[in-house]
mmCIF file of C-alpha atoms in Angstrom:
data_model
loop_
_atom_site.group_PDB
_atom_site.id
_atom_site.type_symbol
_atom_site.label_atom_id
_atom_site.label_comp_id
_atom_site.label_asym_id
_atom_site.label_seq_id
_atom_site.Cartn_x
_atom_site.Cartn_y
_atom_site.Cartn_z
ATOM 1 C CA MET A 1 -105.627 -5.518 6.402
ATOM 2 C CA GLN A 2 -104.329 -8.590 8.194
ATOM 3 C CA LEU A 3 -100.983 -8.199 9.962
ATOM 4 C CA TYR A 4 -98.389 -10.240 11.815
ATOM 5 C CA ASN A 5 -98.239 -13.542 9.989
ATOM 6 C CA LEU A 6 -101.437 -12.736 8.098
ATOM 7 C CA GLU A 7 -103.816 -13.465 10.956
ATOM 8 C CA PHE A 8 -104.492 -10.549 13.261
ATOM 9 C CA SER A 9 -106.233 -7.352 12.181
ATOM 10 C CA GLU A 10 -105.082 -3.862 13.091
ATOM 11 C CA GLU A 11 -108.080 -3.503 15.387
ATOM 12 C CA GLU A 12 -107.330 -6.768 17.193
ATOM 13 C CA ILE A 13 -103.707 -5.745 17.680
ATOM 14 C CA ARG A 14 -104.632 -2.278 18.921
ATOM 15 C CA GLU A 15 -107.189 -3.589 21.407
ATOM 16 C CA ALA A 16 -104.912 -6.340 22.731
ATOM 17 C CA ALA A 17 -101.987 -3.946 23.184
ATOM 18 C CA ALA A 18 -104.144 -1.420 25.030
ATOM 19 C CA ALA A 19 -105.413 -4.108 27.396
ATOM 20 C CA ASP A 20 -101.953 -5.623 28.027
ATOM 21 C CA ARG A 21 -103.082 -8.876 26.484
ATOM 22 C CA LEU A 22 -101.418 -11.313 24.106
ATOM 23 C CA LEU A 23 -102.601 -12.668 20.791
ATOM 24 C CA SER A 24 -99.727 -15.125 20.413
ATOM 25 C CA MET A 25 -96.644 -16.449 22.120
ATOM 26 C CA GLU A 26 -93.477 -17.903 20.614
ATOM 27 C CA ILE A 27 -91.792 -20.688 22.563
ATOM 28 C CA GLU A 28 -88.747 -22.925 22.324
ATOM 29 C CA PHE A 29 -89.304 -26.449 23.629
ATOM 30 C CA SER A 30 -85.556 -27.115 23.300
ATOM 31 C CA ARG A 31 -82.545 -25.592 21.595
ATOM 32 C CA ALA A 32 -81.286 -28.914 20.273
ATOM 33 C CA CYS A 33 -80.886 -28.839 16.497
ATOM 34 C CA ASN A 34 -79.309 -31.103 13.883
ATOM 35 C CA PHE A 35 -78.730 -28.312 11.351
ATOM 36 C CA ARG A 36 -76.080 -25.605 11.594
ATOM 37 C CA CYS A 37 -77.671 -22.807 9.612
ATOM 38 C CA ALA A 38 -75.259 -20.041 8.689
ATOM 39 C CA TYR A 39 -77.792 -17.379 9.719
ATOM 40 C CA CYS A 40 -79.193 -18.993 12.900
ATOM 41 C CA TYR A 41 -80.081 -16.580 15.702
ATOM 42 C CA LEU A 42 -78.815 -19.034 18.331
ATOM 43 C CA ASP A 43 -75.162 -19.257 19.324
ATOM 44 C CA ASP A 44 -75.651 -22.641 20.992
ATOM 45 C CA ARG A 45 -77.926 -25.224 19.388
ATOM 46 C CA THR A 46 -77.615 -28.007 21.921
ATOM 47 C CA ALA A 47 -80.063 -28.983 24.638
ATOM 48 C CA GLY A 48 -79.079 -27.575 28.005
ATOM 49 C CA ALA A 49 -79.486 -28.946 31.510
ATOM 50 C CA GLY A 50 -81.617 -25.965 32.518
ATOM 51 C CA GLU A 51 -84.281 -26.357 29.872
ATOM 52 C CA LEU A 52 -87.941 -26.195 30.847
ATOM 53 C CA SER A 53 -89.706 -29.407 31.788
ATOM 54 C CA ARG A 54 -92.897 -30.477 30.062
ATOM 55 C CA THR A 55 -94.863 -29.343 33.119
ATOM 56 C CA GLU A 56 -93.240 -25.906 33.021
ATOM 57 C CA ILE A 57 -93.870 -25.570 29.283
ATOM 58 C CA LYS A 58 -97.535 -26.426 29.716
ATOM 59 C CA GLU A 59 -97.860 -24.005 32.626
ATOM 60 C CA VAL A 60 -96.492 -21.026 30.694
ATOM 61 C CA ILE A 61 -98.720 -21.910 27.729
ATOM 62 C CA LEU A 62 -101.727 -21.819 30.053
ATOM 63 C CA GLN A 63 -100.547 -18.460 31.381
ATOM 64 C CA ALA A 64 -100.328 -17.130 27.820
ATOM 65 C CA LYS A 65 -103.833 -18.423 27.111
ATOM 66 C CA GLU A 66 -105.104 -16.655 30.229
ATOM 67 C CA LEU A 67 -103.601 -13.446 28.825
ATOM 68 C CA GLY A 68 -105.599 -13.901 25.634
ATOM 69 C CA ALA A 69 -103.160 -15.766 23.385
ATOM 70 C CA ARG A 70 -104.926 -17.700 20.652
ATOM 71 C CA LYS A 71 -101.842 -18.964 18.878
ATOM 72 C CA ILE A 72 -98.629 -20.659 20.054
ATOM 73 C CA ILE A 73 -95.652 -20.503 17.698
ATOM 74 C CA ILE A 74 -93.160 -23.335 18.232
ATOM 75 C CA LEU A 75 -89.548 -22.426 17.506
ATOM 76 C CA GLY A 76 -86.263 -24.173 18.136
ATOM 77 C CA GLY A 77 -83.781 -25.643 17.995
ATOM 78 C CA GLU A 78 -85.581 -28.078 15.784
ATOM 79 C CA PRO A 79 -89.013 -28.892 17.251
ATOM 80 C CA THR A 80 -89.465 -32.138 15.355
ATOM 81 C CA ILE A 81 -86.529 -33.783 17.149
ATOM 82 C CA TYR A 82 -87.927 -32.782 20.549
ATOM 83 C CA PRO A 83 -88.960 -36.145 22.049
ATOM 84 C CA HIS A 84 -92.265 -34.907 23.501
ATOM 85 C CA LEU A 85 -93.512 -32.916 20.511
ATOM 86 C CA ILE A 86 -96.632 -34.988 19.824
ATOM 87 C CA GLU A 87 -97.633 -34.765 23.488
ATOM 88 C CA MET A 88 -97.289 -30.987 23.316
ATOM 89 C CA LEU A 89 -99.235 -30.751 20.050
ATOM 90 C CA ARG A 90 -102.099 -32.719 21.599
ATOM 91 C CA PHE A 91 -101.982 -30.505 24.698
ATOM 92 C CA LEU A 92 -102.214 -27.357 22.595
ATOM 93 C CA GLY A 93 -105.064 -28.830 20.580
ATOM 94 C CA ASN A 94 -106.967 -29.792 23.726
ATOM 95 C CA GLN A 95 -106.599 -26.209 24.946
ATOM 96 C CA GLY A 96 -108.155 -24.894 21.735
ATOM 97 C CA LEU A 97 -104.981 -23.049 20.809
ATOM 98 C CA GLU A 98 -103.835 -22.542 17.260
ATOM 99 C CA ILE A 99 -100.417 -24.046 16.533
ATOM 100 C CA GLU A 100 -97.716 -22.790 14.209
ATOM 101 C CA LEU A 101 -94.596 -24.934 13.897
ATOM 102 C CA PHE A 102 -91.311 -23.852 12.301
ATOM 103 C CA THR A 103 -89.265 -26.841 11.131
ATOM 104 C CA ASN A 104 -86.275 -27.762 9.007
ATOM 105 C CA GLY A 105 -88.206 -30.889 8.056
ATOM 106 C CA THR A 106 -86.030 -33.457 9.809
ATOM 107 C CA GLY A 107 -88.678 -35.162 11.921
ATOM 108 C CA VAL A 108 -91.680 -34.611 9.682
ATOM 109 C CA THR A 109 -92.494 -38.290 9.248
ATOM 110 C CA GLU A 110 -95.800 -39.564 7.925
ATOM 111 C CA GLU A 111 -96.909 -40.050 11.532
ATOM 112 C CA LEU A 112 -96.041 -36.510 12.617
ATOM 113 C CA ALA A 113 -97.539 -35.022 9.457
ATOM 114 C CA GLY A 114 -100.760 -36.844 10.289
ATOM 115 C CA VAL A 115 -100.793 -35.476 13.840
ATOM 116 C CA LEU A 116 -100.123 -31.960 12.582
ATOM 117 C CA ALA A 117 -103.035 -32.298 10.169
ATOM 118 C CA GLU A 118 -105.339 -33.627 12.895
ATOM 119 C CA GLU A 119 -104.504 -30.622 15.063
ATOM 120 C CA LYS A 120 -104.875 -28.262 12.077
ATOM 121 C CA ALA A 121 -101.395 -26.949 12.808
ATOM 122 C CA ARG A 122 -99.889 -24.279 10.603
ATOM 123 C CA VAL A 123 -96.563 -25.652 9.344
ATOM 124 C CA VAL A 124 -93.668 -23.482 8.212
ATOM 125 C CA VAL A 125 -90.812 -25.322 6.507
ATOM 126 C CA LYS A 126 -87.442 -23.577 6.391
ATOM 127 C CA MET A 127 -86.572 -23.429 2.708
ATOM 128 C CA ASN A 128 -83.970 -21.000 1.421
ATOM 129 C CA SER A 129 -83.345 -22.345 -2.059
ATOM 130 C CA ARG A 130 -84.513 -24.833 -4.669
ATOM 131 C CA ASP A 131 -80.867 -25.444 -5.519
ATOM 132 C CA ALA A 132 -79.653 -28.386 -3.425
ATOM 133 C CA SER A 133 -76.097 -27.109 -3.054
ATOM 134 C CA VAL A 134 -77.240 -23.654 -1.931
ATOM 135 C CA GLN A 135 -79.811 -25.045 0.476
ATOM 136 C CA ASP A 136 -77.315 -27.481 1.998
ATOM 137 C CA ARG A 137 -74.671 -24.785 2.411
ATOM 138 C CA LEU A 138 -77.047 -22.353 4.123
ATOM 139 C CA ALA A 139 -78.381 -25.128 6.369
ATOM 140 C CA GLY A 140 -74.894 -26.284 7.257
ATOM 141 C CA LYS A 141 -75.892 -29.878 6.595
ATOM 142 C CA LYS A 142 -75.364 -32.126 3.605
ATOM 143 C CA GLY A 143 -78.679 -33.575 2.499
ATOM 144 C CA ALA A 144 -80.796 -30.733 3.934
ATOM 145 C CA PHE A 145 -82.465 -30.170 0.555
ATOM 146 C CA ALA A 146 -83.523 -33.820 0.378
ATOM 147 C CA ILE A 147 -84.808 -33.722 3.968
ATOM 148 C CA ILE A 148 -86.999 -30.708 3.172
ATOM 149 C CA GLY A 149 -88.327 -32.386 0.036
ATOM 150 C CA GLN A 150 -89.260 -35.516 1.987
ATOM 151 C CA ALA A 151 -90.991 -33.430 4.650
ATOM 152 C CA LEU A 152 -93.054 -31.628 2.022
ATOM 153 C CA GLU A 153 -94.072 -34.961 0.501
ATOM 154 C CA HIS A 154 -95.236 -36.279 3.872
ATOM 155 C CA LEU A 155 -97.174 -33.067 4.501
ATOM 156 C CA ARG A 156 -98.825 -33.300 1.094
ATOM 157 C CA ARG A 157 -99.905 -36.872 1.803
ATOM 158 C CA ALA A 158 -101.450 -35.612 5.049
ATOM 159 C CA GLY A 159 -103.475 -33.024 3.129
ATOM 160 C CA TYR A 160 -101.270 -29.916 3.146
ATOM 161 C CA PRO A 161 -101.765 -27.321 1.831
ATOM 162 C CA ALA A 162 -105.525 -26.784 2.056
ATOM 163 C CA ASP A 163 -107.948 -24.144 3.293
ATOM 164 C CA ASN A 164 -107.700 -25.533 6.824
ATOM 165 C CA LEU A 165 -104.130 -26.850 6.564
ATOM 166 C CA PHE A 166 -101.822 -23.869 6.194
ATOM 167 C CA LEU A 167 -98.356 -24.489 4.786
ATOM 168 C CA ALA A 168 -95.627 -21.867 4.429
ATOM 169 C CA ALA A 169 -91.938 -21.654 3.568
ATOM 170 C CA SER A 170 -89.620 -19.546 5.713
ATOM 171 C CA THR A 171 -86.844 -17.984 3.648
ATOM 172 C CA VAL A 172 -84.015 -15.715 4.746
ATOM 173 C CA ILE A 173 -82.880 -13.253 2.068
ATOM 174 C CA CYS A 174 -79.128 -13.486 1.599
ATOM 175 C CA ARG A 175 -76.407 -13.153 -1.022
ATOM 176 C CA GLN A 176 -76.550 -16.827 -1.987
ATOM 177 C CA ASN A 177 -80.264 -16.909 -2.875
ATOM 178 C CA ILE A 178 -81.351 -13.375 -3.756
ATOM 179 C CA GLU A 179 -81.210 -13.939 -7.533
ATOM 180 C CA GLU A 180 -83.526 -16.943 -7.403
ATOM 181 C CA LEU A 181 -86.048 -15.535 -4.926
ATOM 182 C CA PRO A 182 -88.543 -14.178 -7.501
ATOM 183 C CA ALA A 183 -88.729 -17.653 -9.086
ATOM 184 C CA LEU A 184 -89.019 -19.275 -5.646
ATOM 185 C CA TRP A 185 -91.807 -16.867 -4.695
ATOM 186 C CA GLN A 186 -93.709 -17.668 -7.872
ATOM 187 C CA TRP A 187 -93.252 -21.418 -7.390
ATOM 188 C CA LEU A 188 -94.501 -21.261 -3.807
ATOM 189 C CA ARG A 189 -97.568 -19.287 -4.852
ATOM 190 C CA THR A 190 -98.411 -21.841 -7.559
ATOM 191 C CA GLN A 191 -98.061 -24.613 -4.953
ATOM 192 C CA ASN A 192 -100.395 -22.751 -2.540
ATOM 193 C CA ILE A 193 -97.513 -22.490 -0.083
ATOM 194 C CA GLU A 194 -97.362 -19.116 1.641
ATOM 195 C CA PRO A 195 -93.928 -17.460 1.272
ATOM 196 C CA TYR A 196 -92.458 -16.084 4.496
ATOM 197 C CA PHE A 197 -89.500 -14.085 3.162
ATOM 198 C CA GLU A 198 -87.598 -11.863 5.553
ATOM 199 C CA ILE A 199 -84.484 -9.742 5.807
ATOM 200 C CA LEU A 200 -81.682 -11.443 7.683
ATOM 201 C CA THR A 201 -81.321 -10.332 11.306
ATOM 202 C CA PRO A 202 -77.598 -9.703 11.876
ATOM 203 C CA GLN A 203 -76.948 -11.638 15.056
ATOM 204 C CA ALA A 204 -75.155 -14.720 16.380
ATOM 205 C CA ASN A 205 -74.058 -16.940 13.469
ATOM 206 C CA ALA A 206 -74.990 -14.388 10.822
ATOM 207 C CA LEU A 207 -72.452 -11.934 12.214
ATOM 208 C CA GLU A 208 -69.719 -14.513 11.731
ATOM 209 C CA ASN A 209 -70.813 -15.264 8.170
ATOM 210 C CA THR A 210 -70.519 -11.892 6.493
ATOM 211 C CA TRP A 211 -70.723 -13.575 3.089
ATOM 212 C CA LEU A 212 -74.507 -13.646 3.589
ATOM 213 C CA GLY A 213 -74.889 -9.875 3.350
ATOM 214 C CA VAL A 214 -77.097 -8.035 0.837
ATOM 215 C CA GLU A 215 -77.057 -4.291 0.090
ATOM 216 C CA ALA A 216 -80.067 -2.214 1.160
ATOM 217 C CA GLU A 217 -80.830 -1.147 -2.411
ATOM 218 C CA GLU A 218 -80.880 -4.781 -3.547
ATOM 219 C CA LEU A 219 -83.401 -5.523 -0.812
ATOM 220 C CA ARG A 220 -85.594 -2.640 -1.943
ATOM 221 C CA GLU A 221 -85.496 -3.819 -5.559
ATOM 222 C CA LEU A 222 -86.443 -7.360 -4.506
ATOM 223 C CA PHE A 223 -89.373 -6.195 -2.384
ATOM 224 C CA VAL A 224 -90.646 -3.977 -5.225
ATOM 225 C CA ARG A 225 -90.338 -6.805 -7.743
ATOM 226 C CA LEU A 226 -92.182 -9.299 -5.525
ATOM 227 C CA SER A 227 -94.913 -6.752 -4.816
ATOM 228 C CA ALA A 228 -95.435 -6.242 -8.552
ATOM 229 C CA MET A 229 -95.479 -10.006 -9.144
ATOM 230 C CA ASP A 230 -98.108 -10.540 -6.462
ATOM 231 C CA ARG A 231 -100.268 -7.695 -7.769
ATOM 232 C CA GLU A 232 -100.062 -8.649 -11.440
ATOM 233 C CA HIS A 233 -100.218 -12.445 -11.235
ATOM 234 C CA PHE A 234 -101.820 -13.386 -7.924
ATOM 235 C CA GLY A 235 -104.217 -10.542 -7.151
ATOM 236 C CA ARG A 236 -102.492 -9.588 -3.904
ATOM 237 C CA THR A 237 -101.713 -5.980 -3.152
ATOM 238 C CA TRP A 238 -99.199 -4.846 -0.570
ATOM 239 C CA GLU A 239 -96.653 -2.086 -0.181
ATOM 240 C CA PRO A 240 -92.957 -2.978 -0.088
ATOM 241 C CA GLN A 241 -91.820 -2.502 3.488
ATOM 242 C CA PRO A 242 -89.057 -4.199 5.488
ATOM 243 C CA PRO A 243 -88.318 -6.464 7.263
ATOM 244 C CA LEU A 244 -91.022 -8.932 6.065
ATOM 245 C CA VAL A 245 -91.990 -9.337 2.419
ATOM 246 C CA GLY A 246 -95.720 -8.713 1.964
ATOM 247 C CA ASN A 247 -96.398 -8.427 5.671
ATOM 248 C CA ARG A 248 -95.876 -6.137 8.640
ATOM 249 C CA CYS A 249 -94.290 -7.178 11.898
ATOM 250 C CA MET A 250 -96.322 -5.958 14.887
ATOM 251 C CA ARG A 251 -95.278 -8.744 17.249
ATOM 252 C CA HIS A 252 -94.081 -6.356 19.958
ATOM 253 C CA GLN A 253 -97.635 -5.229 20.448
ATOM 254 C CA VAL A 254 -99.165 -8.649 21.051
ATOM 255 C CA SER A 255 -96.516 -11.343 21.480
ATOM 256 C CA CYS A 256 -93.356 -12.409 23.282
ATOM 257 C CA VAL A 257 -90.810 -15.237 23.266
ATOM 258 C CA VAL A 258 -90.205 -17.801 25.992
ATOM 259 C CA THR A 259 -86.832 -19.469 25.543
ATOM 260 C CA ALA A 260 -86.039 -23.087 26.322
ATOM 261 C CA ASN A 261 -84.602 -22.072 29.701
ATOM 262 C CA GLY A 262 -87.600 -19.927 30.627
ATOM 263 C CA ASP A 263 -86.353 -16.432 29.825
ATOM 264 C CA VAL A 264 -89.000 -14.080 28.453
ATOM 265 C CA MET A 265 -87.834 -11.822 25.597
ATOM 266 C CA PRO A 266 -89.615 -9.347 23.306
ATOM 267 C CA CYS A 267 -88.608 -11.365 20.222
ATOM 268 C CA VAL A 268 -85.746 -13.553 19.005
ATOM 269 C CA GLY A 269 -83.880 -10.461 17.804
ATOM 270 C CA VAL A 270 -84.313 -8.293 20.881
ATOM 271 C CA THR A 271 -82.404 -10.682 23.117
ATOM 272 C CA ILE A 272 -83.116 -8.891 26.378
ATOM 273 C CA ALA A 273 -84.173 -11.308 29.106
ATOM 274 C CA LEU A 274 -87.036 -9.471 30.829
ATOM 275 C CA GLU A 275 -87.298 -12.105 33.571
ATOM 276 C CA ASN A 276 -87.646 -15.857 33.895
ATOM 277 C CA ILE A 277 -90.975 -17.636 34.233
ATOM 278 C CA ARG A 278 -89.518 -19.687 37.058
ATOM 279 C CA ASN A 279 -89.289 -16.457 39.059
ATOM 280 C CA GLN A 280 -92.434 -14.554 38.065
ATOM 281 C CA PRO A 281 -95.748 -15.217 36.291
ATOM 282 C CA LEU A 282 -95.783 -14.259 32.628
ATOM 283 C CA ALA A 283 -98.424 -11.568 33.202
ATOM 284 C CA ASP A 284 -96.273 -9.800 35.794
ATOM 285 C CA ILE A 285 -93.160 -10.002 33.647
ATOM 286 C CA LEU A 286 -94.880 -8.342 30.688
ATOM 287 C CA LYS A 287 -96.836 -5.776 32.718
ATOM 288 C CA ASN A 288 -93.806 -4.604 34.709
ATOM 289 C CA SER A 289 -91.310 -4.452 31.831
ATOM 290 C CA GLU A 290 -90.093 -1.036 30.746
ATOM 291 C CA VAL A 291 -88.818 -2.623 27.527
ATOM 292 C CA VAL A 292 -92.296 -3.925 26.665
ATOM 293 C CA ARG A 293 -93.861 -0.528 27.448
ATOM 294 C CA ASN A 294 -91.360 1.274 25.248
ATOM 295 C CA LEU A 295 -91.897 -1.102 22.338
ATOM 296 C CA LYS A 296 -95.668 -0.762 22.574
ATOM 297 C CA ASN A 297 -95.227 3.014 22.580
ATOM 298 C CA TYR A 298 -93.013 2.852 19.512
ATOM 299 C CA ARG A 299 -94.496 5.920 17.800
ATOM 300 C CA GLU A 300 -93.064 8.159 20.517
ATOM 301 C CA MET A 301 -90.018 6.134 21.530
ATOM 302 C CA ILE A 302 -88.147 5.132 18.354
ATOM 303 C CA LYS A 303 -85.200 7.390 17.600
ATOM 304 C CA GLY A 304 -83.565 8.837 14.516
ATOM 305 C CA PRO A 305 -84.843 8.513 10.930
ATOM 306 C CA CYS A 306 -87.174 5.646 11.844
ATOM 307 C CA GLY A 307 -88.992 7.945 14.248
ATOM 308 C CA SER A 308 -89.524 10.665 11.653
ATOM 309 C CA CYS A 309 -90.121 8.343 8.671
ATOM 310 C CA GLU A 310 -93.366 8.829 6.752
ATOM 311 C CA LYS A 311 -94.144 5.191 7.599
ATOM 312 C CA SER A 312 -93.595 5.618 11.342
ATOM 313 C CA SER A 313 -97.313 5.431 12.161
ATOM 314 C CA GLU A 314 -97.475 1.878 10.844
ATOM 315 C CA CYS A 315 -93.917 0.544 10.962
ATOM 316 C CA TYR A 316 -91.077 0.323 13.426
ATOM 317 C CA GLY A 317 -88.561 -1.483 11.226
ATOM 318 C CA CYS A 318 -86.816 -4.516 12.667
ATOM 319 C CA ARG A 319 -86.252 -3.961 16.367
ATOM 320 C CA GLY A 320 -84.031 -7.034 16.432
ATOM 321 C CA ALA A 321 -81.686 -5.589 13.804
ATOM 322 C CA ALA A 322 -81.587 -2.266 15.632
ATOM 323 C CA TYR A 323 -80.710 -3.952 18.922
ATOM 324 C CA GLN A 324 -78.144 -6.355 17.510
ATOM 325 C CA LEU A 325 -76.287 -3.689 15.531
ATOM 326 C CA THR A 326 -76.501 -0.699 17.877
ATOM 327 C CA GLY A 327 -77.223 -2.136 21.318
ATOM 328 C CA ASP A 328 -80.348 0.054 21.443
ATOM 329 C CA TYR A 329 -83.691 -1.597 20.703
ATOM 330 C CA LEU A 330 -85.207 1.854 20.062
ATOM 331 C CA ALA A 331 -82.594 2.932 17.509
ATOM 332 C CA SER A 332 -83.367 3.258 13.804
ATOM 333 C CA ASP A 333 -83.248 0.011 11.834
ATOM 334 C CA PRO A 334 -79.843 -0.141 10.084
ATOM 335 C CA THR A 335 -81.085 -2.744 7.587
ATOM 336 C CA CYS A 336 -83.939 -0.615 6.162
ATOM 337 C CA TRP A 337 -83.265 0.870 2.753
ATOM 338 C CA ARG A 338 -85.125 4.038 3.786
ATOM 339 C CA ASN A 339 -82.268 4.744 6.190
ATOM 340 C CA SER A 340 -79.525 4.483 3.573
ATOM 341 C CA GLY A 341 -77.590 7.721 3.573
ATOM 342 C CA ALA A 342 -79.464 8.971 6.636
ATOM 343 C CA GLY A 343 -76.531 8.615 8.999
ATOM 344 C CA VAL A 344 -77.632 5.226 10.305
ATOM 345 C CA ALA A 345 -74.869 2.639 10.661
ATOM 346 C CA SER A 346 -75.204 -0.142 8.113
ATOM 347 C CA SER A 347 -75.085 -3.865 8.749
ATOM 348 C CA PRO A 348 -71.622 -5.411 9.162
ATOM 349 C CA LEU A 349 -72.898 -8.212 6.921
ATOM 350 C CA VAL A 350 -72.632 -5.838 3.969
ATOM 351 C CA LYS A 351 -69.060 -5.198 2.922
#
């Protein structure tokens, strides 16, 4: 079974974790963004004076490669408005690293789509609805739906999707789109676009926008329905399990995040700055971190119902949700439907 964004096997993850090596690294080139998504994990979406230089970004990428990383995941902010994106894409390609780019579509011009295709980059477009009004509201920008549509057209002209040109849609499950998600899932499958559906992490902007919230039982029903759809119509078999639809998150075993200012974090949800790459090499930061050790040793360390769950040997829930809602990254995941009624505090997004 392939895990963690459909690419790494259980054996690869196990071996990399045991050897203190990476398989991927997520990185922000800048936090500047032209959208104001209601669910965004960032409080501030403007470029800061302390952001990493191009030289520093390249250096930490080389450090990740030395640690075994094969894939660099570009987050934001919005990467396509970063002025040096093409330079960075070429650098990653020259290093033989796989690229995955998350984008709201803004800067996906014909030129950029062509460069992405040349570098065989995996592209993930943020699409939460096929209803223009819903998409625009969730993105916090009028015209967001049209921007995404134009980006998809440019990507199609460049050859996406294809066997060697992976295209996905990143979708956050929320109150405004949950009813249409089965139809969106089916449409994406028929378009050969991989659906990346995930439970909303209750942090930053999402905590202010409680109207996004979905009940745990509704989430379970959606996961079960999508699993049945995949099995019956698309020949894909997977067990419903949060927080990712049709996938399992094992990023804490083999990945980390480097923010635009150089802080190293376990993931975008576990917002604990382990250290800054300007102070220590990436290898030392990860090797010396108690947080990283605890997350790798999740079978023994996770507390409460998550620790005793029948799925605990293969799942640790969403560590980001646990941290954001309880302050403890080893607490049980409050957003998992398996914890409903088990004495675990629920998400404040659900009223």
